Amino acid sequence: MKIAVIGANGQLGSEIVSAFLKNGDDVIELNHDKIELEKFEIVERVLFETQPEMIVNTAAMHNLEKCEKEPIKTFMVNGIGLRNLSLVSKIMNCILVHISTDYVFDGRKKAPYLESDYPAPLNVYGNSKLSGENFICSIMQKYFIVRTSGIYGSKPCRAKGHNFVELIFKLAKEQDEIRVVDNEVLTPTYTVNLAKQILNLTMTKKFGLYHATSQGKCSWYEFAKKVLQISETKIKLSKADPSEFPAKTARPTYSVLRNYNLQNLNMDCMPDWEVALKEYLNVRDYIKKSR
Ligand SMILES: NC(=O)c1ccc[n+]([C@@H]2O[C@H](COP(=O)([O-])OP(=O)(O)OC[C@H]3O[C@@H](n4cnc5c(N)ncnc54)[C@H](OP(=O)(O)O)[C@@H]3O)[C@@H](O)[C@H]2O)c1
């Protein structure tokens, strides 16, 4: 199948490219230098030139603080950008796969969110991603919207410049003690697992909205603790009081998703988050040793 991956050089996009290439698909990599989501004419021209049968969009504006400062630009990319992609995909009879977020929820449920739960985003980013989802659903039939959470992978997140695991290793080198907040609960998700899950799902043609994260949950503190434990890194780790790192942007304190729709299809192949973290750290070790 001919597949265009938008945001192909990103943290998740790069793993999606690898997964589809391994599957024998013809992959066209569309990075920001080739496509601008907020400009309809560019989206239309690039997609008509490349003629994909399926588009996987991982591109977004998702640095929370930047989104708060630039709400119009954020909505242009994460909302109108998805309107543009949906309109062109519909004309081309192309399948659209879009990555969305756990931040469409406010966290008040304090139990894993299902796809049927009512979204209530707390910040500009979450609102803009929800508007993107709504454009897709109102324009298209042949779509997969995949909401995920706390992703990390071998390529750093371009919008944030790092992933959480590597940030912990960096701090362990620079400081005598690491302090991490314990008041936000999520499910860290390894991009390799997520890319495989997306590949499997897209082969079903069971279009719709899906949650896809690893299994289980933890706070950022518990995640950091597990990173240090598995890697046998010796450093003092303490729970930080939330007031030590006051969040500049409102965010859900609980954003665990349940992969309910995948489970209903008997297709949930996401591992436990601790198993996935071990896999990531093994791959990381292997890459380091082979350098
Ligand atoms: N990171 C997380 O923890 C997390 C959690 C839940 C959901 N998500 C969602 O997962 C997706 C992938 O995240 P990621 O961490 O892989 O992102 P990433 O590494 O920051 O990559 C994003 C990609 O999008 C491109 N891009 C940004 N604005 C664009 C625009 N206007 N037009 C075209 N391309 C544009 C970026 O290009 P440049 O860098 O060159 O601008 C980059 O290639 C996003 O949709 C995000 O909302 C992420």
CSV table of C-alpha atoms in Angstrom, one decimal, residues 3-216:
chain,number,residue,atom,x,y,z
A,3,ILE,CA,1.3,5.4,2.6
A,4,ALA,CA,2.2,9.1,3.3
A,5,VAL,CA,3.5,9.7,6.8
A,6,ILE,CA,3.2,13.3,7.9
A,7,GLY,CA,5.7,14.3,10.6
A,8,ALA,CA,7.9,11.3,9.5
A,9,ASN,CA,11.0,12.6,11.2
A,10,GLY,CA,9.2,13.0,14.6
A,11,GLN,CA,9.4,10.8,17.7
A,12,LEU,CA,6.4,8.7,16.7
A,13,GLY,CA,6.4,9.3,12.9
A,14,SER,CA,9.9,7.8,12.5
A,15,GLU,CA,8.7,4.5,14.1
A,16,ILE,CA,5.5,4.5,12.0
A,17,VAL,CA,7.7,4.8,8.9
A,18,SER,CA,9.9,1.8,10.1
A,19,ALA,CA,6.8,-0.3,10.9
A,20,PHE,CA,5.1,0.2,7.5
A,21,LEU,CA,8.4,-0.2,5.6
A,22,LYS,CA,9.0,-3.6,7.5
A,23,ASN,CA,5.5,-4.5,6.4
A,24,GLY,CA,6.5,-4.0,2.8
A,25,ASP,CA,4.5,-0.8,2.2
A,26,ASP,CA,5.6,2.0,-0.1
A,27,VAL,CA,6.2,4.9,2.4
A,28,ILE,CA,6.4,8.6,1.5
A,29,GLU,CA,7.9,10.7,4.2
A,30,LEU,CA,6.3,14.1,4.5
A,31,ASN,CA,8.2,16.4,6.9
A,32,HIS,CA,7.4,20.0,7.7
A,33,ASP,CA,9.7,21.3,4.9
A,34,LYS,CA,7.4,19.5,2.4
A,35,ILE,CA,3.9,20.0,3.9
A,36,GLU,CA,2.3,22.7,6.0
A,37,LEU,CA,-1.0,21.4,7.5
A,38,GLU,CA,-2.5,24.9,8.0
A,39,LYS,CA,-2.4,25.7,4.3
A,40,PHE,CA,-5.1,24.0,2.3
A,41,GLU,CA,-3.4,24.6,-1.1
A,42,ILE,CA,-0.1,23.0,0.1
A,43,VAL,CA,-1.9,20.0,1.6
A,44,GLU,CA,-3.9,19.6,-1.6
A,45,ARG,CA,-0.9,20.0,-3.9
A,46,VAL,CA,1.5,17.7,-2.0
A,47,LEU,CA,-1.1,14.9,-1.6
A,48,PHE,CA,-2.3,15.1,-5.2
A,49,GLU,CA,1.4,14.9,-6.3
A,50,THR,CA,2.1,11.9,-4.1
A,51,GLN,CA,-1.2,10.0,-4.5
A,52,PRO,CA,-1.2,8.0,-1.2
A,53,GLU,CA,-3.9,5.4,-0.5
A,54,MET,CA,-3.5,6.1,3.2
A,55,ILE,CA,-2.2,9.1,5.2
A,56,VAL,CA,-0.9,8.8,8.7
A,57,ASN,CA,-0.8,12.2,10.4
A,58,THR,CA,1.5,12.4,13.5
A,59,ALA,CA,2.2,16.1,13.0
A,60,ALA,CA,0.9,18.6,15.6
A,61,MET,CA,1.8,21.6,17.6
A,62,HIS,CA,2.0,20.1,21.0
A,63,ASN,CA,4.4,22.0,23.2
A,64,LEU,CA,1.8,23.0,25.9
A,65,GLU,CA,3.3,26.4,26.8
A,66,LYS,CA,3.8,27.3,23.2
A,67,CYS,CA,0.2,26.3,22.4
A,68,GLU,CA,-1.1,28.6,25.3
A,69,LYS,CA,0.9,31.5,24.0
A,70,GLU,CA,-0.1,31.0,20.3
A,71,PRO,CA,-3.7,29.7,20.4
A,72,ILE,CA,-4.6,30.8,16.9
A,73,LYS,CA,-1.6,29.2,15.3
A,74,THR,CA,-2.3,26.0,17.4
A,75,PHE,CA,-5.9,25.8,16.2
A,76,MET,CA,-4.7,26.5,12.6
A,77,VAL,CA,-2.4,23.4,12.8
A,78,ASN,CA,-4.2,21.0,15.1
A,79,GLY,CA,-7.8,21.9,14.0
A,80,ILE,CA,-7.9,23.5,10.6
A,81,GLY,CA,-5.0,21.4,9.6
A,82,LEU,CA,-7.1,18.3,10.1
A,83,ARG,CA,-10.0,19.9,8.3
A,84,ASN,CA,-7.6,20.3,5.3
A,85,LEU,CA,-6.3,16.8,5.5
A,86,SER,CA,-9.9,15.4,5.8
A,87,LEU,CA,-11.2,17.3,2.8
A,88,VAL,CA,-8.3,16.3,0.6
A,89,SER,CA,-8.4,12.7,1.8
A,90,LYS,CA,-12.1,12.5,1.1
A,91,ILE,CA,-11.7,13.8,-2.4
A,92,MET,CA,-8.9,11.3,-3.0
A,93,ASN,CA,-10.8,8.4,-1.4
A,94,CYS,CA,-7.9,8.0,0.9
A,95,ILE,CA,-7.8,6.5,4.5
A,96,LEU,CA,-6.8,9.0,7.2
A,97,VAL,CA,-5.1,7.9,10.3
A,98,HIS,CA,-4.6,10.6,12.9
A,99,ILE,CA,-2.8,10.6,16.3
A,100,SER,CA,-4.7,12.3,19.1
A,101,THR,CA,-4.2,12.7,22.8
A,102,ASP,CA,-5.2,11.8,26.4
A,103,TYR,CA,-5.3,15.6,27.0
A,104,VAL,CA,-8.8,15.7,25.5
A,105,PHE,CA,-9.9,14.7,29.0
A,106,ASP,CA,-9.9,16.7,32.2
A,107,GLY,CA,-8.8,13.9,34.5
A,108,ARG,CA,-11.7,14.2,36.9
A,109,LYS,CA,-13.0,10.6,36.3
A,110,LYS,CA,-10.0,9.1,38.2
A,111,ALA,CA,-10.6,5.8,36.4
A,112,PRO,CA,-9.4,4.8,32.9
A,113,TYR,CA,-11.1,6.8,30.2
A,114,LEU,CA,-13.0,4.9,27.4
A,115,GLU,CA,-13.5,6.2,23.9
A,116,SER,CA,-17.2,6.8,24.8
A,117,ASP,CA,-16.3,9.1,27.7
A,118,TYR,CA,-17.1,12.8,27.2
A,119,PRO,CA,-14.0,14.9,26.5
A,120,ALA,CA,-13.4,18.1,28.4
A,121,PRO,CA,-10.0,19.5,27.6
A,122,LEU,CA,-8.3,21.8,30.1
A,123,ASN,CA,-5.9,23.7,27.8
A,124,VAL,CA,-5.4,25.1,24.3
A,125,TYR,CA,-3.5,22.0,23.1
A,126,GLY,CA,-6.3,19.6,24.2
A,127,ASN,CA,-9.0,21.8,22.8
A,128,SER,CA,-7.3,22.1,19.5
A,129,LYS,CA,-6.7,18.4,19.2
A,130,LEU,CA,-10.4,17.8,20.0
A,131,SER,CA,-11.3,20.2,17.2
A,132,GLY,CA,-9.1,18.2,14.9
A,133,GLU,CA,-10.9,15.0,15.8
A,134,ASN,CA,-14.3,16.7,15.3
A,135,PHE,CA,-13.3,17.9,11.8
A,136,ILE,CA,-12.3,14.4,10.8
A,137,CYS,CA,-15.5,12.7,12.1
A,138,SER,CA,-17.7,15.3,10.5
A,139,ILE,CA,-16.0,15.2,7.1
A,140,MET,CA,-14.9,11.6,6.6
A,141,GLN,CA,-15.9,8.0,7.0
A,142,LYS,CA,-12.7,6.2,6.4
A,143,TYR,CA,-10.6,7.3,9.3
A,144,PHE,CA,-8.8,6.0,12.4
A,145,ILE,CA,-8.3,8.4,15.3
A,146,VAL,CA,-5.8,7.0,17.7
A,147,ARG,CA,-5.5,8.7,21.1
A,148,THR,CA,-2.4,7.9,23.0
A,149,SER,CA,-0.4,9.1,26.1
A,150,GLY,CA,3.1,9.9,27.3
A,151,ILE,CA,5.0,8.6,24.3
A,152,TYR,CA,8.8,8.0,24.2
A,153,GLY,CA,11.1,6.4,21.6
A,154,SER,CA,14.6,6.4,20.2
A,155,LYS,CA,14.1,9.7,18.4
A,156,PRO,CA,13.5,12.7,20.7
A,157,CYS,CA,10.2,14.5,20.5
A,158,ARG,CA,10.8,17.4,18.1
A,159,ALA,CA,8.4,19.8,19.9
A,160,LYS,CA,10.0,19.2,23.3
A,161,GLY,CA,13.6,18.3,22.4
A,162,HIS,CA,13.8,15.2,24.6
A,163,ASN,CA,11.8,12.3,25.9
A,164,PHE,CA,11.2,11.8,29.7
A,165,VAL,CA,13.5,8.7,30.0
A,166,GLU,CA,16.5,10.5,28.4
A,167,LEU,CA,15.7,13.6,30.5
A,168,ILE,CA,16.0,11.5,33.7
A,169,PHE,CA,19.4,10.1,32.5
A,170,LYS,CA,20.6,13.6,31.7
A,171,LEU,CA,19.5,14.9,35.2
A,172,ALA,CA,21.2,11.9,36.8
A,173,LYS,CA,24.5,13.0,35.2
A,174,GLU,CA,24.2,16.7,36.1
A,175,GLN,CA,22.7,16.6,39.6
A,176,ASP,CA,23.1,14.9,43.0
A,177,GLU,CA,19.4,14.4,43.4
A,178,ILE,CA,16.4,14.2,41.1
A,179,ARG,CA,13.0,15.5,42.2
A,180,VAL,CA,9.9,14.5,40.2
A,181,VAL,CA,6.2,15.3,40.8
A,182,ASP,CA,3.9,12.5,41.9
A,183,ASN,CA,0.6,14.2,41.2
A,184,GLU,CA,0.0,13.3,37.5
A,185,VAL,CA,-1.0,9.8,36.6
A,186,LEU,CA,-0.7,8.5,33.0
A,187,THR,CA,0.5,5.6,31.0
A,188,PRO,CA,3.9,5.9,29.3
A,189,THR,CA,3.8,4.4,25.8
A,190,TYR,CA,6.8,3.2,23.8
A,191,THR,CA,6.6,4.4,20.1
A,192,VAL,CA,7.7,0.9,18.8
A,193,ASN,CA,4.7,-0.8,20.4
A,194,LEU,CA,2.3,2.0,19.3
A,195,ALA,CA,3.5,1.9,15.7
A,196,LYS,CA,2.9,-1.9,15.6
A,197,GLN,CA,-0.5,-1.4,17.1
A,198,ILE,CA,-1.4,1.2,14.5
A,199,LEU,CA,-0.1,-0.9,11.6
A,200,ASN,CA,-2.3,-3.9,12.8
A,201,LEU,CA,-5.3,-1.7,13.3
A,202,THR,CA,-5.2,-0.1,9.9
A,203,MET,CA,-5.2,-3.5,8.3
A,204,THR,CA,-8.7,-4.2,9.7
A,205,LYS,CA,-10.5,-1.3,8.0
A,206,LYS,CA,-12.6,-1.1,11.2
A,207,PHE,CA,-12.7,2.6,11.1
A,208,GLY,CA,-13.3,4.8,14.2
A,209,LEU,CA,-11.9,6.2,17.4
A,210,TYR,CA,-9.4,4.2,19.4
A,211,HIS,CA,-7.4,4.5,22.6
A,212,ALA,CA,-4.0,2.9,22.3
A,213,THR,CA,-1.5,3.1,25.2
A,214,SER,CA,0.5,0.6,27.1
A,215,GLN,CA,-1.3,-1.2,30.0
A,216,GLY,CA,-1.2,0.0,33.6
